[in-house]
Short mmCIF file of C-alpha atoms in Angstrom, two decimals:
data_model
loop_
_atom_site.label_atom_id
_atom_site.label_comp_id
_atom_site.label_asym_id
_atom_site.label_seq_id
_atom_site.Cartn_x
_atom_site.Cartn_y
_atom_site.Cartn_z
CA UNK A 1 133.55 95.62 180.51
CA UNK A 2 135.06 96.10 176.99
CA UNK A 3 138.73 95.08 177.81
CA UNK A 4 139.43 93.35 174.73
CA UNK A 5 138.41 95.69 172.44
CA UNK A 6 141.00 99.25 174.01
CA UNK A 7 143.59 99.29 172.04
CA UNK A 8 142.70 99.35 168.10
CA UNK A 9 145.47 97.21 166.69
CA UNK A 10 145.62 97.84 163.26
CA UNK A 11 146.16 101.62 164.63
CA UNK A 12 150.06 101.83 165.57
CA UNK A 13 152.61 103.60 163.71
CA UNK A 14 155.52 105.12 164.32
CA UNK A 15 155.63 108.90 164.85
CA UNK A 16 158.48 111.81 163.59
CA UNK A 17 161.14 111.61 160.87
CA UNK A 18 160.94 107.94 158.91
CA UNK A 19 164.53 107.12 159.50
CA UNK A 20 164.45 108.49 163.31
CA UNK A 21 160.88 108.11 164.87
CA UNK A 22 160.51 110.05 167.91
CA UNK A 23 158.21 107.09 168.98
CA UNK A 24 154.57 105.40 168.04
CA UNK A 25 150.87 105.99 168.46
CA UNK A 26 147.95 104.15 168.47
CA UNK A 27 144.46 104.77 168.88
CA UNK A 28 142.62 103.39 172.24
CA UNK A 29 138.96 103.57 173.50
CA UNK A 30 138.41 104.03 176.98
CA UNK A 31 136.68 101.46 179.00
CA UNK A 32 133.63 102.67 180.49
CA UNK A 33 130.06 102.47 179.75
CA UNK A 34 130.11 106.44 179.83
CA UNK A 35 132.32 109.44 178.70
CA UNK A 36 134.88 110.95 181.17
CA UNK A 37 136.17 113.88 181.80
CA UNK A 38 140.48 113.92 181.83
CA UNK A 39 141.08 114.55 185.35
CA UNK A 40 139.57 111.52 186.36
CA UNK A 41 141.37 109.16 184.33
CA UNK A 42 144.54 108.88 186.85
CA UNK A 43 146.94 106.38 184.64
CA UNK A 44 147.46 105.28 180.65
CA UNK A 45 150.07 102.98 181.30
CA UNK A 46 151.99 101.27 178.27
CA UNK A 47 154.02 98.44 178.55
CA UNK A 48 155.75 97.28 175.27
CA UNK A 49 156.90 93.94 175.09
CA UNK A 50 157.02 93.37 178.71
CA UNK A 51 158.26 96.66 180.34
CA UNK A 52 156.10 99.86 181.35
CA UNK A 53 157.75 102.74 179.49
CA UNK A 54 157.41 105.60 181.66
CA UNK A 55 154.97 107.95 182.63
CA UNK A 56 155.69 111.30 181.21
CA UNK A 57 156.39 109.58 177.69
CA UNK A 58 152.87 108.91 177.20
CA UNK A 59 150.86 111.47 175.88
CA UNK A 60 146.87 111.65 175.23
CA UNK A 61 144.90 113.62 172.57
CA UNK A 62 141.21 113.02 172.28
CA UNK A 63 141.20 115.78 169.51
CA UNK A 64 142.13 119.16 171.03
CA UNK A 65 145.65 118.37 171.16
CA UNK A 66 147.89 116.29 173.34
CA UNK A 67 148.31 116.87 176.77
CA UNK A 68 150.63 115.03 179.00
CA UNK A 69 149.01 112.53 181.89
CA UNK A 70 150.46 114.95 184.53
CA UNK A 71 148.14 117.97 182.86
CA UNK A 72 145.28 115.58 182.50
CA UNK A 73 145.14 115.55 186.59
CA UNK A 74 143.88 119.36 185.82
CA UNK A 75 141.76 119.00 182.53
CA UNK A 76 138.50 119.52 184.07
CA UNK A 77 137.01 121.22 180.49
CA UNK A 78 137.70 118.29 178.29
CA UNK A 79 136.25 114.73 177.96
CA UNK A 80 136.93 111.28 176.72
CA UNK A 81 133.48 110.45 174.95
CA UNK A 82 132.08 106.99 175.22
CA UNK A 83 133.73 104.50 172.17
CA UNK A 84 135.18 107.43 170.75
CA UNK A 85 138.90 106.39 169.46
CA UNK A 86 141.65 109.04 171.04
CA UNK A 87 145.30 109.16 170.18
CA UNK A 88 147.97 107.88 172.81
CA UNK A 89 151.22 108.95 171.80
CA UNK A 90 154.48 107.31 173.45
CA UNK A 91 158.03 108.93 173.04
CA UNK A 92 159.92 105.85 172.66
CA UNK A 93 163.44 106.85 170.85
CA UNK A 94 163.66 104.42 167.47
CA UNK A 95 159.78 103.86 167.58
CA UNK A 96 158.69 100.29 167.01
CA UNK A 97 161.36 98.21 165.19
CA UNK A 98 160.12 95.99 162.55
CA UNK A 99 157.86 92.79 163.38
CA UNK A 100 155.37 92.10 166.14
CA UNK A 101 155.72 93.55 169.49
CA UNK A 102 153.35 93.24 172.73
CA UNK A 103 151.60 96.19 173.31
CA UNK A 104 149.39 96.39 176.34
CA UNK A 105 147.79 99.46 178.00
CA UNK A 106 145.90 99.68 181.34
CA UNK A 107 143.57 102.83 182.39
CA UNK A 108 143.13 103.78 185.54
CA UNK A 109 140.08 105.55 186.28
CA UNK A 110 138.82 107.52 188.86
CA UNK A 111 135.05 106.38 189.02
CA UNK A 112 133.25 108.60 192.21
CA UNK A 113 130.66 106.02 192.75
CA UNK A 114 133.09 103.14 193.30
CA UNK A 115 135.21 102.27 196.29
CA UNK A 116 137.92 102.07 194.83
CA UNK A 117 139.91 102.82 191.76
CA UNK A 118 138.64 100.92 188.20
CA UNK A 119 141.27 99.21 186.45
CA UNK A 120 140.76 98.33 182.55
CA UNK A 121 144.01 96.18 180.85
CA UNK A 122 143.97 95.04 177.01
CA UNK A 123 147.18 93.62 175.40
CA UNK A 124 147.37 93.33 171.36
CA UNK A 125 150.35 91.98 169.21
CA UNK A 126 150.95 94.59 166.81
CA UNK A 127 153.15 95.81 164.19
CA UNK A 128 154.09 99.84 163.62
CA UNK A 129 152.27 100.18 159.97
CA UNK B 1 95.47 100.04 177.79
CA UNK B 2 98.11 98.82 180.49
CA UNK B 3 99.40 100.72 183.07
CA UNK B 4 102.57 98.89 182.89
CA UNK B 5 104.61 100.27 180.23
CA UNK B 6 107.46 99.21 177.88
CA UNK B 7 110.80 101.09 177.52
CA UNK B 8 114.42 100.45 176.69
CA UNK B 9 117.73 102.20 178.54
CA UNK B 10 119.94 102.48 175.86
CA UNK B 11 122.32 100.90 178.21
CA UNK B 12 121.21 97.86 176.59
CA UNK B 13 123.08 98.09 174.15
CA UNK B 14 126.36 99.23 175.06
CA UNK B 15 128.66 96.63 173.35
CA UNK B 16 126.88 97.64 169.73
CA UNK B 17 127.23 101.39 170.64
CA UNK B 18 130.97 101.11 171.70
CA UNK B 19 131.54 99.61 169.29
CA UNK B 20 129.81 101.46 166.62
CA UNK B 21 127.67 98.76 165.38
CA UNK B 22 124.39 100.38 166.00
CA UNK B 23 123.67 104.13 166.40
CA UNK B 24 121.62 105.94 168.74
CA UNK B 25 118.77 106.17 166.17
CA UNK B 26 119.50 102.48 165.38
CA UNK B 27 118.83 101.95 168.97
CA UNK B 28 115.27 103.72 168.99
CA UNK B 29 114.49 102.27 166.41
CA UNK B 30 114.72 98.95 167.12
CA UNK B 31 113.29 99.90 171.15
CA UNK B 32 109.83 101.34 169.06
CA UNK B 33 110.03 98.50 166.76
CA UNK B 34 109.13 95.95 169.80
CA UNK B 35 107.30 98.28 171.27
CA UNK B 36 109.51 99.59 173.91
CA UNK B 37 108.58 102.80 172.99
CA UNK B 38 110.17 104.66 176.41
CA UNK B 39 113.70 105.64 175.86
CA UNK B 40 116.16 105.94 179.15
CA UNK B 41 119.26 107.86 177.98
CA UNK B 42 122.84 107.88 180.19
CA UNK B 43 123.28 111.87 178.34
CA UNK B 44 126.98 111.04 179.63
CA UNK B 45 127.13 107.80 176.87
CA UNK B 46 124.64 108.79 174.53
CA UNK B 47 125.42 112.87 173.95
CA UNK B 48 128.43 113.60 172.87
CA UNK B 49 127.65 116.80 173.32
CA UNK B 50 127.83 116.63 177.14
CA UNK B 51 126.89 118.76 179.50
CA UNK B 52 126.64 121.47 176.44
CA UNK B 53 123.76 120.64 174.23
CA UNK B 54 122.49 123.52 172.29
CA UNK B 55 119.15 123.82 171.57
CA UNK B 56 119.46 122.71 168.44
CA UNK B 57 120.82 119.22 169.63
CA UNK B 58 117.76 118.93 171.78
CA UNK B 59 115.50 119.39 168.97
CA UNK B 60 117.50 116.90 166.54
CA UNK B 61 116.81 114.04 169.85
CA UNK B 62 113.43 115.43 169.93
CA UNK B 63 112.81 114.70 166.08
CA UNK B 64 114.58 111.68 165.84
CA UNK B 65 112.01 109.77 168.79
CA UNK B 66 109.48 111.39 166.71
CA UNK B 67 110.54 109.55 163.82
CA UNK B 68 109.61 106.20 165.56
CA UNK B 69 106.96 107.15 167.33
CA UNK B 70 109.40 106.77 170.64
CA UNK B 71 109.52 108.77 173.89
CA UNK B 72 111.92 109.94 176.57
CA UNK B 73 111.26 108.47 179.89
CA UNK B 74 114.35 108.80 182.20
CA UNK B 75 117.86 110.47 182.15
CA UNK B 76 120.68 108.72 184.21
CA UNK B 77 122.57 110.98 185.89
CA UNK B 78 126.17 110.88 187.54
CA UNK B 79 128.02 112.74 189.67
CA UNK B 80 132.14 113.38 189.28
CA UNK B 81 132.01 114.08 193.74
CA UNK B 82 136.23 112.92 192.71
CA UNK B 83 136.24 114.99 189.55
CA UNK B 84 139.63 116.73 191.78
CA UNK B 85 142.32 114.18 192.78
CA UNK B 86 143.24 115.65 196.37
CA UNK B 87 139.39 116.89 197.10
CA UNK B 88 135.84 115.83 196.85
CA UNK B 89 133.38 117.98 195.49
CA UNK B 90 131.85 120.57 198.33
CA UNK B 91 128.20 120.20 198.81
CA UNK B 92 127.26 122.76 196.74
CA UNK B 93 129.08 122.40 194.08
CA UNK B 94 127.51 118.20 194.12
CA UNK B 95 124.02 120.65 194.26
CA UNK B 96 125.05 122.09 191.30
CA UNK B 97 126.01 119.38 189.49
CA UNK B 98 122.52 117.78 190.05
CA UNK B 99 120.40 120.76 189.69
CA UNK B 100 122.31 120.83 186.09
CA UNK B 101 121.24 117.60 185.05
CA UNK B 102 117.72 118.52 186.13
CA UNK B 103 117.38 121.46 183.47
CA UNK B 104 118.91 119.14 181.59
CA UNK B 105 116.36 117.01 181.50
CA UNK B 106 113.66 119.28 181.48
CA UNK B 107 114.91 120.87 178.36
CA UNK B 108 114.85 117.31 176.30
CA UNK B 109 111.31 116.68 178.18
CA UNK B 110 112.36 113.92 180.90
CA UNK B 111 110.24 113.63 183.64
CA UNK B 112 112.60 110.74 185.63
CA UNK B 113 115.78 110.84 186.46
CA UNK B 114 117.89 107.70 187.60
CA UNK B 115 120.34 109.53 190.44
CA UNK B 116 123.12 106.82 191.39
CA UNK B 117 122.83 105.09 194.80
CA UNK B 118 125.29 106.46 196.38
CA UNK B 119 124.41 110.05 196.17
CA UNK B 120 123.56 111.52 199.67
CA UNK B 121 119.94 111.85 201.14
CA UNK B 122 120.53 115.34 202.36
CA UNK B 123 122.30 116.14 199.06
CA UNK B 124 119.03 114.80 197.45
CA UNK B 125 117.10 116.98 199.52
CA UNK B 126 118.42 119.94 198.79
CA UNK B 127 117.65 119.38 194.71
CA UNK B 128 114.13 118.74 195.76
CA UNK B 129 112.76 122.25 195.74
CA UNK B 130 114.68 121.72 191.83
CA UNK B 131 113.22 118.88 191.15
CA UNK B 132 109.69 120.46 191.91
CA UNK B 133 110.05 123.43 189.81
CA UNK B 134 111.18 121.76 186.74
CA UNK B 135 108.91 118.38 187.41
CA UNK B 136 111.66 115.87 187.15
CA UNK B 137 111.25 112.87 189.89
CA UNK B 138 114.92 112.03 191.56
CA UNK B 139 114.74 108.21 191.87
CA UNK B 140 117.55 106.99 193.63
CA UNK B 141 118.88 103.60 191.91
CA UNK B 142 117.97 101.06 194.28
CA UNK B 143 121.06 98.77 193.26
CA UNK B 144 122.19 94.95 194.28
CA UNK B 145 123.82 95.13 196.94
CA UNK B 146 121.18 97.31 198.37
CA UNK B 147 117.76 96.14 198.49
CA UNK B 148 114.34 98.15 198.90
CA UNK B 149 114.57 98.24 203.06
CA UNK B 150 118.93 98.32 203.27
CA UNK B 151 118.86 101.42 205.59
CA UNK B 152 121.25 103.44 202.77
CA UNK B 153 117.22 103.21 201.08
CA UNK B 154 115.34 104.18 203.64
CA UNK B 155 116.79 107.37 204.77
CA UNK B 156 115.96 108.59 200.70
CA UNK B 157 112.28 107.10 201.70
CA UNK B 158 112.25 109.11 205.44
CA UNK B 159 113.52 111.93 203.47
CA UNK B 160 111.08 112.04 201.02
CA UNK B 161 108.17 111.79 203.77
CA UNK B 162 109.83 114.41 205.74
CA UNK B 163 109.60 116.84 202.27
CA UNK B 164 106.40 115.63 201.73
CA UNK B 165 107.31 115.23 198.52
CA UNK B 166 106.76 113.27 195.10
CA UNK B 167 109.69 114.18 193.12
CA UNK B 168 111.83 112.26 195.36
CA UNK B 169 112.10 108.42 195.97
CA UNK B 170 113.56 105.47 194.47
CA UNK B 171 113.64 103.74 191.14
CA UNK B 172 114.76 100.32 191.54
CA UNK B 173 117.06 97.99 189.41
CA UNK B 174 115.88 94.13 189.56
CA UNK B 175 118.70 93.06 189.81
CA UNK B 176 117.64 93.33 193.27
CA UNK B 177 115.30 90.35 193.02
CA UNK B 178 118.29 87.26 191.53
CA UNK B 179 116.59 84.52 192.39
CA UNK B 180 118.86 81.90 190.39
CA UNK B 181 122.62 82.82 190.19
CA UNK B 182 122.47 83.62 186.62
CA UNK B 183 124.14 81.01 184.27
CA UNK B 184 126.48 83.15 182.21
CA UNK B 185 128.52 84.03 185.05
CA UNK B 186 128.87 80.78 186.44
CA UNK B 187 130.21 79.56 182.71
CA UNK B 188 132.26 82.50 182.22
CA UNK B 189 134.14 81.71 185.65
CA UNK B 190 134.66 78.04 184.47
CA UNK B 191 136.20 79.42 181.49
CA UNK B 192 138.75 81.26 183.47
CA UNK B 193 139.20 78.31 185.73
CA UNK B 194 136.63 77.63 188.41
CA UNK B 195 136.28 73.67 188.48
CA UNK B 196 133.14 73.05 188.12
CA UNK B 197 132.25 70.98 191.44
CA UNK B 198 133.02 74.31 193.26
CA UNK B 199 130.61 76.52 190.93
CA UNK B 200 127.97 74.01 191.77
CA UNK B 201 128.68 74.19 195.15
CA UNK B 202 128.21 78.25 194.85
CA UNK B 203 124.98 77.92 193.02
CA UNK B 204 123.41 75.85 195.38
CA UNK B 205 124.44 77.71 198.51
CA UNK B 206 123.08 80.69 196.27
CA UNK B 207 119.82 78.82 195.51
CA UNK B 208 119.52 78.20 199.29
CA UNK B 209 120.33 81.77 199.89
CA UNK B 210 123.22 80.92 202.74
CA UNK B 211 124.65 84.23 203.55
CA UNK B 212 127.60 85.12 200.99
CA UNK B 213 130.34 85.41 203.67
CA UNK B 214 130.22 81.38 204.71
CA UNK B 215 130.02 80.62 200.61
CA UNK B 216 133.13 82.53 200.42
CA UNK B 217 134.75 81.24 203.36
CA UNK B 218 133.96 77.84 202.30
CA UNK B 219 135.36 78.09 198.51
CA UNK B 220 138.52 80.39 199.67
CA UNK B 221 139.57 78.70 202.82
CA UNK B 222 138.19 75.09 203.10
CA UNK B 223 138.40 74.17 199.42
CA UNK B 224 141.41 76.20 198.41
CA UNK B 225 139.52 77.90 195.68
CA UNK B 226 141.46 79.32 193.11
CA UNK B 227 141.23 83.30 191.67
CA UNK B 228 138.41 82.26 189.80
CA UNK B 229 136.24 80.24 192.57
CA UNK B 230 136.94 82.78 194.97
CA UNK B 231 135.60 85.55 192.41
CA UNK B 232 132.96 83.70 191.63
CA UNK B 233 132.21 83.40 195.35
CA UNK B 234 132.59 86.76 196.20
CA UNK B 235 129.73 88.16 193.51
CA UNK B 236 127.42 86.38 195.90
CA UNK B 237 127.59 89.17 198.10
CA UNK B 238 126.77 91.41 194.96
CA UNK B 239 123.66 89.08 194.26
CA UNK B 240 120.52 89.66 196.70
CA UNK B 241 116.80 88.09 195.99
CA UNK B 242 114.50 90.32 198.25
CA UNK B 243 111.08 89.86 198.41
CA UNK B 244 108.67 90.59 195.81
CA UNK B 245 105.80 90.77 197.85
CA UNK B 246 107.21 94.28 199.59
CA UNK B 247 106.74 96.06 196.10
CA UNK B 248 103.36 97.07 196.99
CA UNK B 249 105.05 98.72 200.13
CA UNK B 250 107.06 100.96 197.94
CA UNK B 251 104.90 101.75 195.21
CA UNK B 252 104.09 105.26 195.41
CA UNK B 253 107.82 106.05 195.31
CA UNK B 254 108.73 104.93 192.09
CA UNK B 255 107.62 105.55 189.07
CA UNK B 256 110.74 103.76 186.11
CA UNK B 257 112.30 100.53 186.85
CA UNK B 258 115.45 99.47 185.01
CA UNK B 259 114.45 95.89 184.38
CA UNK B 260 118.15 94.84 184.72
CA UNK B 261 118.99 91.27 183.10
CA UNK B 262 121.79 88.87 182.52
CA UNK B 263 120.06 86.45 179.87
CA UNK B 264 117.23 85.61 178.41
CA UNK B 265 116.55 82.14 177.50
CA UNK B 266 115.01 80.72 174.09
CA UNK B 267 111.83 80.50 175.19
CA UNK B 268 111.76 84.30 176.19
CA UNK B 269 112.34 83.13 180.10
CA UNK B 270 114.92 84.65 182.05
CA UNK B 271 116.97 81.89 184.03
CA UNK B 272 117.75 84.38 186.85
CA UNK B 273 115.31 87.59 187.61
CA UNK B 274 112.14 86.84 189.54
CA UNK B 275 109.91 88.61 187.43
CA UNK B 276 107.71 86.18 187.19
CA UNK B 277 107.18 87.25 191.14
CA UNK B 278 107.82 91.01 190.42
CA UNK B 279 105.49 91.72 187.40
CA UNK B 280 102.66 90.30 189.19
CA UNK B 281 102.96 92.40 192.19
CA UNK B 282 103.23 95.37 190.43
CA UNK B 283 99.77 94.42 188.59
CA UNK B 284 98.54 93.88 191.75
CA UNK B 285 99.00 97.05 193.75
CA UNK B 286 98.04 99.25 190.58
CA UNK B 287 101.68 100.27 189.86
CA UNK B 288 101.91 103.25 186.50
CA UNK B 289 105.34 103.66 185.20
CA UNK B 290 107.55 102.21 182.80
CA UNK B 291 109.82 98.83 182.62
CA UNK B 292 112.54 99.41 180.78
CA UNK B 293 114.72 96.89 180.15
CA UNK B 294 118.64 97.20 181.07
CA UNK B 295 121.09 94.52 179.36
CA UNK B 296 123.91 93.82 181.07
CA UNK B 297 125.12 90.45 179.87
CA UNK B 298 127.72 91.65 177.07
CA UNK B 299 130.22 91.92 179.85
CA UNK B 300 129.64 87.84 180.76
CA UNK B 301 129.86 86.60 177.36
CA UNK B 302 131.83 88.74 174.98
CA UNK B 303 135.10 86.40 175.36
CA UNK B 304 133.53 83.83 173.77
CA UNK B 305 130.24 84.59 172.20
CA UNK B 306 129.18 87.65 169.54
CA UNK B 307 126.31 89.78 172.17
CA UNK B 308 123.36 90.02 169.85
CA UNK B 309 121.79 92.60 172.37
CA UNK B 310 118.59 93.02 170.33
CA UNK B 311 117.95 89.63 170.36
CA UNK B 312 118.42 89.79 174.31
CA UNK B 313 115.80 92.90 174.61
CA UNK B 314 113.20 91.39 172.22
CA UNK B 315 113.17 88.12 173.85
CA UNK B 316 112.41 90.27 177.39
CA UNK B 317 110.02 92.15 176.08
CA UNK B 318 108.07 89.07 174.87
CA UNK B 319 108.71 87.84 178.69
CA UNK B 320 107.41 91.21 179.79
CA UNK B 321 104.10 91.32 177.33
CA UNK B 322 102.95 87.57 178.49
CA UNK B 323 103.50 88.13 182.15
CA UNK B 324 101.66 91.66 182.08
CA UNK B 325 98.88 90.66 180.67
CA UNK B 326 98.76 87.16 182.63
CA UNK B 327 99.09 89.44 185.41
CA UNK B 328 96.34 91.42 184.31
CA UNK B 329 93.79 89.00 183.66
CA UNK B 330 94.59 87.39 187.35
CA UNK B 331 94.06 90.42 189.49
CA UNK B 332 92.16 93.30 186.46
CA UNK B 333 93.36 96.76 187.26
CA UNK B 334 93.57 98.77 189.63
CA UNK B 335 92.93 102.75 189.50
CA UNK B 336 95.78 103.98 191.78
CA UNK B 337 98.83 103.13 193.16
#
């Protein structure tokens, strides 16, 4: 329902020393009409120009610190508030070289009312700032 | 002074909120400036605070409806039953969860509370004795696909006969009554590819109200439909038009309605929603509660089109004033429900 608008573009950077980034970050909404809480959002996947990058490199903060998608299974006390930006943080060796790159992101969510699982996808061309 | 009144779920306007266009207060605001003084919250969208609102964040809600003359009218509750990945919720603990929501809604003043369809009669039942002490009426969302006598209904109806109760029924959503498959879907599926000789072909065999499975088998099988035909096809099973004339029936177990809608044309005529059918028989059997109007159409149009959800609500609310007091002056009204 708000697909397009996930991932805020003009958001990534690159993250640790200048000359070696550890990686990039970017801010991201989640897509639901309603706040969540962690343990129900099952999968932040990040693809970067084309591949997924795996699993336990992304990490999540919403504000209280980030927290690996494997801990998130667990986080029963804390919440992803409705259109409220949180930090996804990828360790990507190098970061985001220079120019545009595809960056897409798909949330899997865990929605008790539904069937079956709720997918949301939004891909941006971006550049690290 | 009409029975019927006029409310907003803030619901309505999700894409603005999301994306922080409007505020809440912006949202009230706008609801009392129409009118639509009765204000349905989702506390889960709307309360960042969630599930931990201090007393002082229930008076700041309570001041700011003051401030435009606005009112609470229903809280939409969920319910996490796969808050755990490898186990759902026990029983009691889904108990819990509701009976939470119910002092929650006490404590901001709300009287109604939207509990999602899915929720289980004998869970329901065992909130009632709640739901009585704190004066909160558990209306289960009577949702398309369901329909006001779909048997998933009717056992929240038996069970709320067996309690001999009034704090638990229904509270219906009309999208239930799609008489016309609304317009904005059928465009937005051309724009991802449905031909449009096949989207006719699914709004006609809606309009004639053939069963969805021989739509879809038609589109998918015998014209080769592609991803977006067969889509399109398939929210026919999502898109029921039951009858009007049983709202009389069901009356006495409602008391909100989330006026669900797509679109609504220029003229302040929705192209889809039978309420030109629905208002009427609410008139008629003396219904008392409050319509309050639930936009959905941002989802439909946002690839193309800037939602101007405002614009959406006032032009229902225009709908709803005419056909209220059309209504009125046809059948007067009556004392009770």
């Amino acid at each position: 329902m708000f697909d397009k608008y996930l991932i805020d573009g003009a958001s990534v950077r690159n993250v640790g020393p200048a000359d070696a980034p550890t990686g990039f970050a970017f801010e991201a909404k989640l897509g639901y009409y309603r706040g969540l809480v962690l343990s129900m959002i099952e999968e932040l996947a990040v693809t970067l120009d084309g591949t997924e990058l795996p699993r336990e490199a992304v990490l999540f903060d919403e504000g209280l610190g980030p927290i690996s998608l494997d801990a998130m299974e667990t986080a029963y006390d804390r919440r992803w508030a409705f259109g409220t930006p949180a930090t996804i943080i990828v360790n990507h060796p190098g970061g985001l070289p220079a120019g545009e790159h595809k960056l897409a992101l798909r949330q899997k969510l865990r929605v008790s009312y539904l069937p079956f699982p709720a997918f949301n996808t939004d891909e941006k061309t971006v550049k690290a700032a | 002074m009409s029975k019927i009144h006029r409310g907003v779920s803030l619901y309505s306007f999700q894409e603005e909120l999301f994306l922080g266009r409007m505020t809440v207060e912006d949202c009230i605001a706008f609801g009392a400036s129409i009118g639509a003084k009765g204000i349905e919250i989702l506390p889960e969208q709307n309360m960042p605070e969630f599930p931990h609102l201090s007393d002082a964040d229930v008076a700041r809600w309570q001041d700011m409806l003051a401030r435009h003359g606005a009112h609470f009218t229903c809280y939409d509750m969920f319910l996490d039953t796969k808050l755990r990945k490898d186990s759902l919720m026990s029983d009691d603990e889904q108990v819990e969860s509701i009976v939470r929501d119910i002092k929650l809604a006490s404590r901001l003043g709300i009287r109604n509370m939207r509990v999602l369809v899915f929720v289980r009669p004998d869970i329901l039942a065992r909130c009632v004795p709640f739901a009585e002490q704190y004066d909160v009426h558990l209306g289960v969302e009577v949702h398309a696909p369901w329909h006001l006598e779909h048997a998933w209904i009717l056992r929240t109806i038996d069970e709320a006969d067996r309690l001999n109760t009034r704090h638990l029924g229904i509270l219906p959503d009309m999208g239930i009554f799609m008489k016309h498959y609304p317009p904005a879907f059928r465009a937005r599926f051309e724009r991802q590819g449905a031909r449009p000789e096949v989207t006719q072909f699914i709004v006609d065999s809606h309009e004639d109200k053939i069963m969805a499975e021989y739509t879809i088998y038609e589109v998918a099988v015998k014209m080769g439909g592609n991803k977006a035909e067969v889509a399109m096809a398939e929210s026919l099973r999502h898109a029921p038009y039951a009858n009007p004339k049983r709202i009389g029936d069901y009356a006495p177990y409602f008391r909100h309605i989330q006026a669900k809608f797509y679109e609504m044309d220029e003229d302040c005529t929705d192209p889809s929603i039978a309420y030109d059918e629905v208002i009427p028989e609410l008139v008629k059997c003396g219904w008392e509660g409050t319509l309050s109007s639930e936009y959905e159409g941002n989802r439909w149009i946002q690839d193309v089109h800037e939602v101007d959800s405002r614009e959406q609500v006032r032009r229902q609310h225009v709908m709803f004033e005419r056909l209220i007091s059309q209504a009125e002056a046809k059948f007067g009204a009556k004392e009770t429900v």
